[in-house]
C-alpha cells in the first residue's frame, strides 16, 4: 500500500452504512449518532411524532446491521436481486451528486436535492449514506480510483523517461477530462482525508502515487551513466537533490512506511511529493482559468515542468551517490 | 509595468463607478446597463413605482458622472469632506465584504447582506460599486497590492540568493496570514482577470511579479562563476533550462512585453512562471489542509522547493550560454 499524501494518525473511520463496511461496535455507535443528527433535521421538515422518529432511527440502524451481515454471509456468491437493486440505487445517488457538483461545485451537494430528484423519502437515503460527508467521501474514493485506472492503463512507453512523461501528462489529462472529480480530491476538505474516511482514502490514493513513484525511480535506475538531453545539461546535477538538507530522510520515513514506499530512496520520495504539488499548481490554475489569462498556453508551461521533473529524476542517482560519498569524507575545515 | 500572468486581449474594462474611474461614453453605457440590471432586482423587493425607479437610475448615473467630474477638477487638492465620507464608506463596505468571505468563501459575498449590515438603502450601495463583481475586483486589486507591499517591504537580504529565499518565503508567509485574500486572487474567476477588470488587475498584479523576476535574475547575475551549494551539486545544470525547447522565447514574448518584462532572458521568465505555479501548488494544498495530512511538515516541503528553485536560478546563466553556443554549432548528424 502506497499513497498520495495520506492522513496522520488518530483520524476517525468512515461511517457509511454499506455492504462492504465493518460492523465494529464503535463504528455502529458513530452511525447511530450521525443518523440521529441527520434525523433531527428531517424532523423539522416532516410532521412525525417523536415515537415514530425513534422507531425509524432504530429501523435504519438495524437495516445497516442486517445489510452488513448479509454481505458477510454471501461473500463470493452471486449478488442477490436485493443487492443488485441496492448497488443500482447507490450508482444513481452518486450520479445525481456528481451532476450537482458539476453545476455548482462540491458545496452544491445536497442530499435533500437528491431525495427530491429520486422521489425517495428523506429517511430512505440514509440507508445508503449516513450523511452528506459519507457520500462525498465515497465520491472522492471513486475519483482516486478513476485516476489510478487512467494511469495504470496508460500504453506501455518506449523507455522509462517516456513512461514518466506519460504519467505526468496522464495526470493532467485526467484532471482536464474530469475537472469536478479532480476538485473533489484536491480542493475539498473531504479530499484531504484530514477529518474523514482516512481508512478508505489512503488505499484509494495509494494507487496513483505508486504509479508516479515507480515511474520516477525507473528513470533514475536507467540513468546511471551520465547523459545529456539538451546542450548544456549535465546529468549529475539536479536541483532538488542538491538542496536536500542533512537528516531529511527521517522526516519522510513515517509517511513512506505508512504508504508502503519505504524501499525507495529519499530523493525519489521528495521528488514525488514535489511533483505532486507542482502538477497541482499548474492544473488547478489551469482549471481556474488563470493560465489562459497569460496568453501562454497551459500546454507549454506544463511541458516545461515535465522537462524539469524529468531532468531532476535523471540526475537523482548520481547526486545521491555523491552526497553519500561526501558524507563519508571528513569536512576540510 | 510587469505582472503576474495577465489577461489576454479583448477583455472588458472595469465598470465600477468611483472617483478614479474613467468617464468614457462606452464605460458609462456599461454602468447604466449594469445598474439597471441591479435595479430590476431591487424593484422586486422595494415597492417602488416604475417612474420612481427610472428617476433613481437616472440619479445614480448622474451621481457617477458628477463624482468623476469633481475628482478630476480637484486632482491634487486636499480631499473634501464629502470625498472623505465616501472613502470611509468604501472602506466599511470592503471590510464587511472581507468578513463575509472569511466566513463563507468568495461565494458568500452578498451586496444585500452588506446593505442590511450598514443600514443603507439597497440602491445606495450601487453608488459605490456597480455590482458584486465590481466589489470583488476591488478586493482582488487590494489583495495584490497588499502582497506586493509585503514583498517590497522585505528586509534587505545579505545577497541575491538570500533575497530570493526571502521573496519565496514572503509569498507563502503572506498567503498564510491572509488566506482569504490569497484565495480571492488565485482561486476565483475574478482573480484570473479573464473576464473582468483586466485593466486594473494587470498593473496591480505586476508589482509582485516584478519583485520575483528581479530576485531570480539577480541570483543568475551573481552566479556566473561555477559554485556549489551541497556535495554533488554542479552549478552549470538546471532542470528547467535543460528542458527549454527551441523557439520557446517567441511564446513568452507577448506576455513579457505586455508586462514590461521584455528585457529579461527567457530562462528567467520561464522560471518565474513555474515558480509561481509551484508556489501556488504548495500554498493552496497547505491552505486546504492537504499537506498536514501527509505528516510531513509544509515547512519542509516548501523549503525543499525553495532550494530547487534557488539551484535552478543559479544554474540558468551558464545553461543559457551553453544553449546559445550549441545553437551556433551545426549538429553532428
PDB file of N, CA, C and O in Angstrom, chain A residues 294-325:
ATOM      1  N   UNK A 294      -2.665  34.393 -19.201  1.00  0.00           N
ATOM      2  CA  UNK A 294      -1.303  34.845 -19.509  1.00  0.00           C
ATOM      3  C   UNK A 294      -1.078  34.957 -21.004  1.00  0.00           C
ATOM      4  O   UNK A 294      -0.146  35.618 -21.438  1.00  0.00           O
ATOM      5  N   UNK A 295      -1.896  34.259 -21.781  1.00  0.00           N
ATOM      6  CA  UNK A 295      -1.650  34.201 -23.213  1.00  0.00           C
ATOM      7  C   UNK A 295      -0.607  33.151 -23.562  1.00  0.00           C
ATOM      8  O   UNK A 295      -0.328  32.899 -24.728  1.00  0.00           O
ATOM      9  N   UNK A 296       0.017  32.545 -22.538  1.00  0.00           N
ATOM     10  CA  UNK A 296       0.973  31.453 -22.768  1.00  0.00           C
ATOM     11  C   UNK A 296       0.204  30.154 -22.571  1.00  0.00           C
ATOM     12  O   UNK A 296      -0.441  29.958 -21.546  1.00  0.00           O
ATOM     13  N   UNK A 297       0.263  29.281 -23.548  1.00  0.00           N
ATOM     14  CA  UNK A 297      -0.528  28.065 -23.475  1.00  0.00           C
ATOM     15  C   UNK A 297      -0.200  27.235 -22.243  1.00  0.00           C
ATOM     16  O   UNK A 297       0.965  27.114 -21.851  1.00  0.00           O
ATOM     17  N   UNK A 298      -1.231  26.669 -21.633  1.00  0.00           N
ATOM     18  CA  UNK A 298      -1.009  25.780 -20.497  1.00  0.00           C
ATOM     19  C   UNK A 298      -0.164  24.584 -20.930  1.00  0.00           C
ATOM     20  O   UNK A 298       0.655  24.082 -20.161  1.00  0.00           O
ATOM     21  N   UNK A 299      -0.351  24.135 -22.179  1.00  0.00           N
ATOM     22  CA  UNK A 299       0.460  23.030 -22.711  1.00  0.00           C
ATOM     23  C   UNK A 299       1.945  23.346 -22.583  1.00  0.00           C
ATOM     24  O   UNK A 299       2.742  22.501 -22.167  1.00  0.00           O
ATOM     25  N   UNK A 300       2.312  24.567 -22.972  1.00  0.00           N
ATOM     26  CA  UNK A 300       3.723  24.960 -22.958  1.00  0.00           C
ATOM     27  C   UNK A 300       4.279  24.945 -21.542  1.00  0.00           C
ATOM     28  O   UNK A 300       5.325  24.345 -21.271  1.00  0.00           O
ATOM     29  N   UNK A 301       3.577  25.600 -20.619  1.00  0.00           N
ATOM     30  CA  UNK A 301       4.052  25.642 -19.233  1.00  0.00           C
ATOM     31  C   UNK A 301       4.150  24.234 -18.664  1.00  0.00           C
ATOM     32  O   UNK A 301       5.110  23.885 -17.985  1.00  0.00           O
ATOM     33  N   UNK A 302       3.128  23.428 -18.962  1.00  0.00           N
ATOM     34  CA  UNK A 302       3.120  22.074 -18.406  1.00  0.00           C
ATOM     35  C   UNK A 302       4.303  21.272 -18.949  1.00  0.00           C
ATOM     36  O   UNK A 302       4.990  20.577 -18.197  1.00  0.00           O
ATOM     37  N   UNK A 303       4.558  21.379 -20.251  1.00  0.00           N
ATOM     38  CA  UNK A 303       5.665  20.610 -20.835  1.00  0.00           C
ATOM     39  C   UNK A 303       7.010  21.073 -20.278  1.00  0.00           C
ATOM     40  O   UNK A 303       7.933  20.267 -20.120  1.00  0.00           O
ATOM     41  N   UNK A 304       7.134  22.362 -19.980  1.00  0.00           N
ATOM     42  CA  UNK A 304       8.378  22.845 -19.375  1.00  0.00           C
ATOM     43  C   UNK A 304       8.566  22.225 -17.990  1.00  0.00           C
ATOM     44  O   UNK A 304       9.672  21.839 -17.611  1.00  0.00           O
ATOM     45  N   UNK A 305       7.478  22.115 -17.247  1.00  0.00           N
ATOM     46  CA  UNK A 305       7.582  21.497 -15.917  1.00  0.00           C
ATOM     47  C   UNK A 305       7.858  20.000 -16.048  1.00  0.00           C
ATOM     48  O   UNK A 305       8.638  19.438 -15.268  1.00  0.00           O
ATOM     49  N   UNK A 306       7.254  19.357 -17.034  1.00  0.00           N
ATOM     50  CA  UNK A 306       7.541  17.935 -17.280  1.00  0.00           C
ATOM     51  C   UNK A 306       9.036  17.761 -17.552  1.00  0.00           C
ATOM     52  O   UNK A 306       9.684  16.862 -16.996  1.00  0.00           O
ATOM     53  N   UNK A 307       9.586  18.654 -18.374  1.00  0.00           N
ATOM     54  CA  UNK A 307      11.014  18.576 -18.683  1.00  0.00           C
ATOM     55  C   UNK A 307      11.865  18.767 -17.435  1.00  0.00           C
ATOM     56  O   UNK A 307      12.876  18.077 -17.238  1.00  0.00           O
ATOM     57  N   UNK A 308      11.457  19.698 -16.575  1.00  0.00           N
ATOM     58  CA  UNK A 308      12.212  19.960 -15.348  1.00  0.00           C
ATOM     59  C   UNK A 308      12.184  18.745 -14.429  1.00  0.00           C
ATOM     60  O   UNK A 308      13.214  18.341 -13.879  1.00  0.00           O
ATOM     61  N   UNK A 309      11.021  18.145 -14.283  1.00  0.00           N
ATOM     62  CA  UNK A 309      10.889  16.973 -13.406  1.00  0.00           C
ATOM     63  C   UNK A 309      11.692  15.800 -13.972  1.00  0.00           C
ATOM     64  O   UNK A 309      12.390  15.093 -13.243  1.00  0.00           O
ATOM     65  N   UNK A 310      11.598  15.610 -15.295  1.00  0.00           N
ATOM     66  CA  UNK A 310      12.338  14.518 -15.935  1.00  0.00           C
ATOM     67  C   UNK A 310      13.834  14.690 -15.699  1.00  0.00           C
ATOM     68  O   UNK A 310      14.535  13.741 -15.326  1.00  0.00           O
ATOM     69  N   UNK A 311      14.341  15.917 -15.902  1.00  0.00           N
ATOM     70  CA  UNK A 311      15.775  16.168 -15.725  1.00  0.00           C
ATOM     71  C   UNK A 311      16.191  15.903 -14.279  1.00  0.00           C
ATOM     72  O   UNK A 311      17.278  15.377 -14.022  1.00  0.00           O
ATOM     73  N   UNK A 312      15.344  16.260 -13.338  1.00  0.00           N
ATOM     74  CA  UNK A 312      15.682  16.013 -11.934  1.00  0.00           C
ATOM     75  C   UNK A 312      15.670  14.522 -11.623  1.00  0.00           C
ATOM     76  O   UNK A 312      16.505  14.026 -10.863  1.00  0.00           O
ATOM     77  N   UNK A 313      14.722  13.798 -12.217  1.00  0.00           N
ATOM     78  CA  UNK A 313      14.667  12.348 -11.988  1.00  0.00           C
ATOM     79  C   UNK A 313      15.918  11.675 -12.554  1.00  0.00           C
ATOM     80  O   UNK A 313      16.476  10.756 -11.950  1.00  0.00           O
ATOM     81  N   UNK A 314      16.375  12.147 -13.720  1.00  0.00           N
ATOM     82  CA  UNK A 314      17.588  11.591 -14.332  1.00  0.00           C
ATOM     83  C   UNK A 314      18.794  11.845 -13.436  1.00  0.00           C
ATOM     84  O   UNK A 314      19.654  10.984 -13.258  1.00  0.00           O
ATOM     85  N   UNK A 315      18.850  13.043 -12.855  1.00  0.00           N
ATOM     86  CA  UNK A 315      20.039  13.464 -12.105  1.00  0.00           C
ATOM     87  C   UNK A 315      20.107  12.871 -10.706  1.00  0.00           C
ATOM     88  O   UNK A 315      21.168  12.866 -10.090  1.00  0.00           O
ATOM     89  N   UNK A 316      19.000  12.371 -10.199  1.00  0.00           N
ATOM     90  CA  UNK A 316      18.957  11.974  -8.787  1.00  0.00           C
ATOM     91  C   UNK A 316      20.002  10.933  -8.366  1.00  0.00           C
ATOM     92  O   UNK A 316      20.695  11.143  -7.368  1.00  0.00           O
ATOM     93  N   UNK A 317      20.149   9.801  -9.074  1.00  0.00           N
ATOM     94  CA  UNK A 317      21.049   8.760  -8.552  1.00  0.00           C
ATOM     95  C   UNK A 317      22.482   9.251  -8.381  1.00  0.00           C
ATOM     96  O   UNK A 317      23.096   9.016  -7.332  1.00  0.00           O
ATOM     97  N   UNK A 318      23.007   9.960  -9.392  1.00  0.00           N
ATOM     98  CA  UNK A 318      24.386  10.433  -9.302  1.00  0.00           C
ATOM     99  C   UNK A 318      24.539  11.397  -8.134  1.00  0.00           C
ATOM    100  O   UNK A 318      25.523  11.361  -7.392  1.00  0.00           O
ATOM    101  N   UNK A 319      23.537  12.250  -7.971  1.00  0.00           N
ATOM    102  CA  UNK A 319      23.593  13.222  -6.890  1.00  0.00           C
ATOM    103  C   UNK A 319      23.555  12.552  -5.530  1.00  0.00           C
ATOM    104  O   UNK A 319      24.286  12.922  -4.614  1.00  0.00           O
ATOM    105  N   UNK A 320      22.678  11.572  -5.396  1.00  0.00           N
ATOM    106  CA  UNK A 320      22.567  10.885  -4.113  1.00  0.00           C
ATOM    107  C   UNK A 320      23.863  10.140  -3.810  1.00  0.00           C
ATOM    108  O   UNK A 320      24.339  10.136  -2.674  1.00  0.00           O
ATOM    109  N   UNK A 321      24.464   9.531  -4.849  1.00  0.00           N
ATOM    110  CA  UNK A 321      25.733   8.828  -4.657  1.00  0.00           C
ATOM    111  C   UNK A 321      26.804   9.809  -4.205  1.00  0.00           C
ATOM    112  O   UNK A 321      27.581   9.528  -3.284  1.00  0.00           O
ATOM    113  N   UNK A 322      26.837  10.980  -4.848  1.00  0.00           N
ATOM    114  CA  UNK A 322      27.832  11.991  -4.479  1.00  0.00           C
ATOM    115  C   UNK A 322      27.607  12.466  -3.048  1.00  0.00           C
ATOM    116  O   UNK A 322      28.564  12.679  -2.297  1.00  0.00           O
ATOM    117  N   UNK A 323      26.341  12.621  -2.679  1.00  0.00           N
ATOM    118  CA  UNK A 323      26.031  13.082  -1.326  1.00  0.00           C
ATOM    119  C   UNK A 323      26.485  12.055  -0.298  1.00  0.00           C
ATOM    120  O   UNK A 323      27.054  12.399   0.738  1.00  0.00           O
ATOM    121  N   UNK A 324      26.263  10.769  -0.606  1.00  0.00           N
ATOM    122  CA  UNK A 324      26.684   9.698   0.301  1.00  0.00           C
ATOM    123  C   UNK A 324      28.202   9.687   0.416  1.00  0.00           C
ATOM    124  O   UNK A 324      28.771   9.606   1.513  1.00  0.00           O
ATOM    125  N   UNK A 325      28.892   9.806  -0.732  1.00  0.00           N
ATOM    126  CA  UNK A 325      30.355   9.795  -0.737  1.00  0.00           C
ATOM    127  C   UNK A 325      30.901  10.973   0.062  1.00  0.00           C
ATOM    128  O   UNK A 325      31.835  10.825   0.859  1.00  0.00           O
TER     129      UNK A 325
END
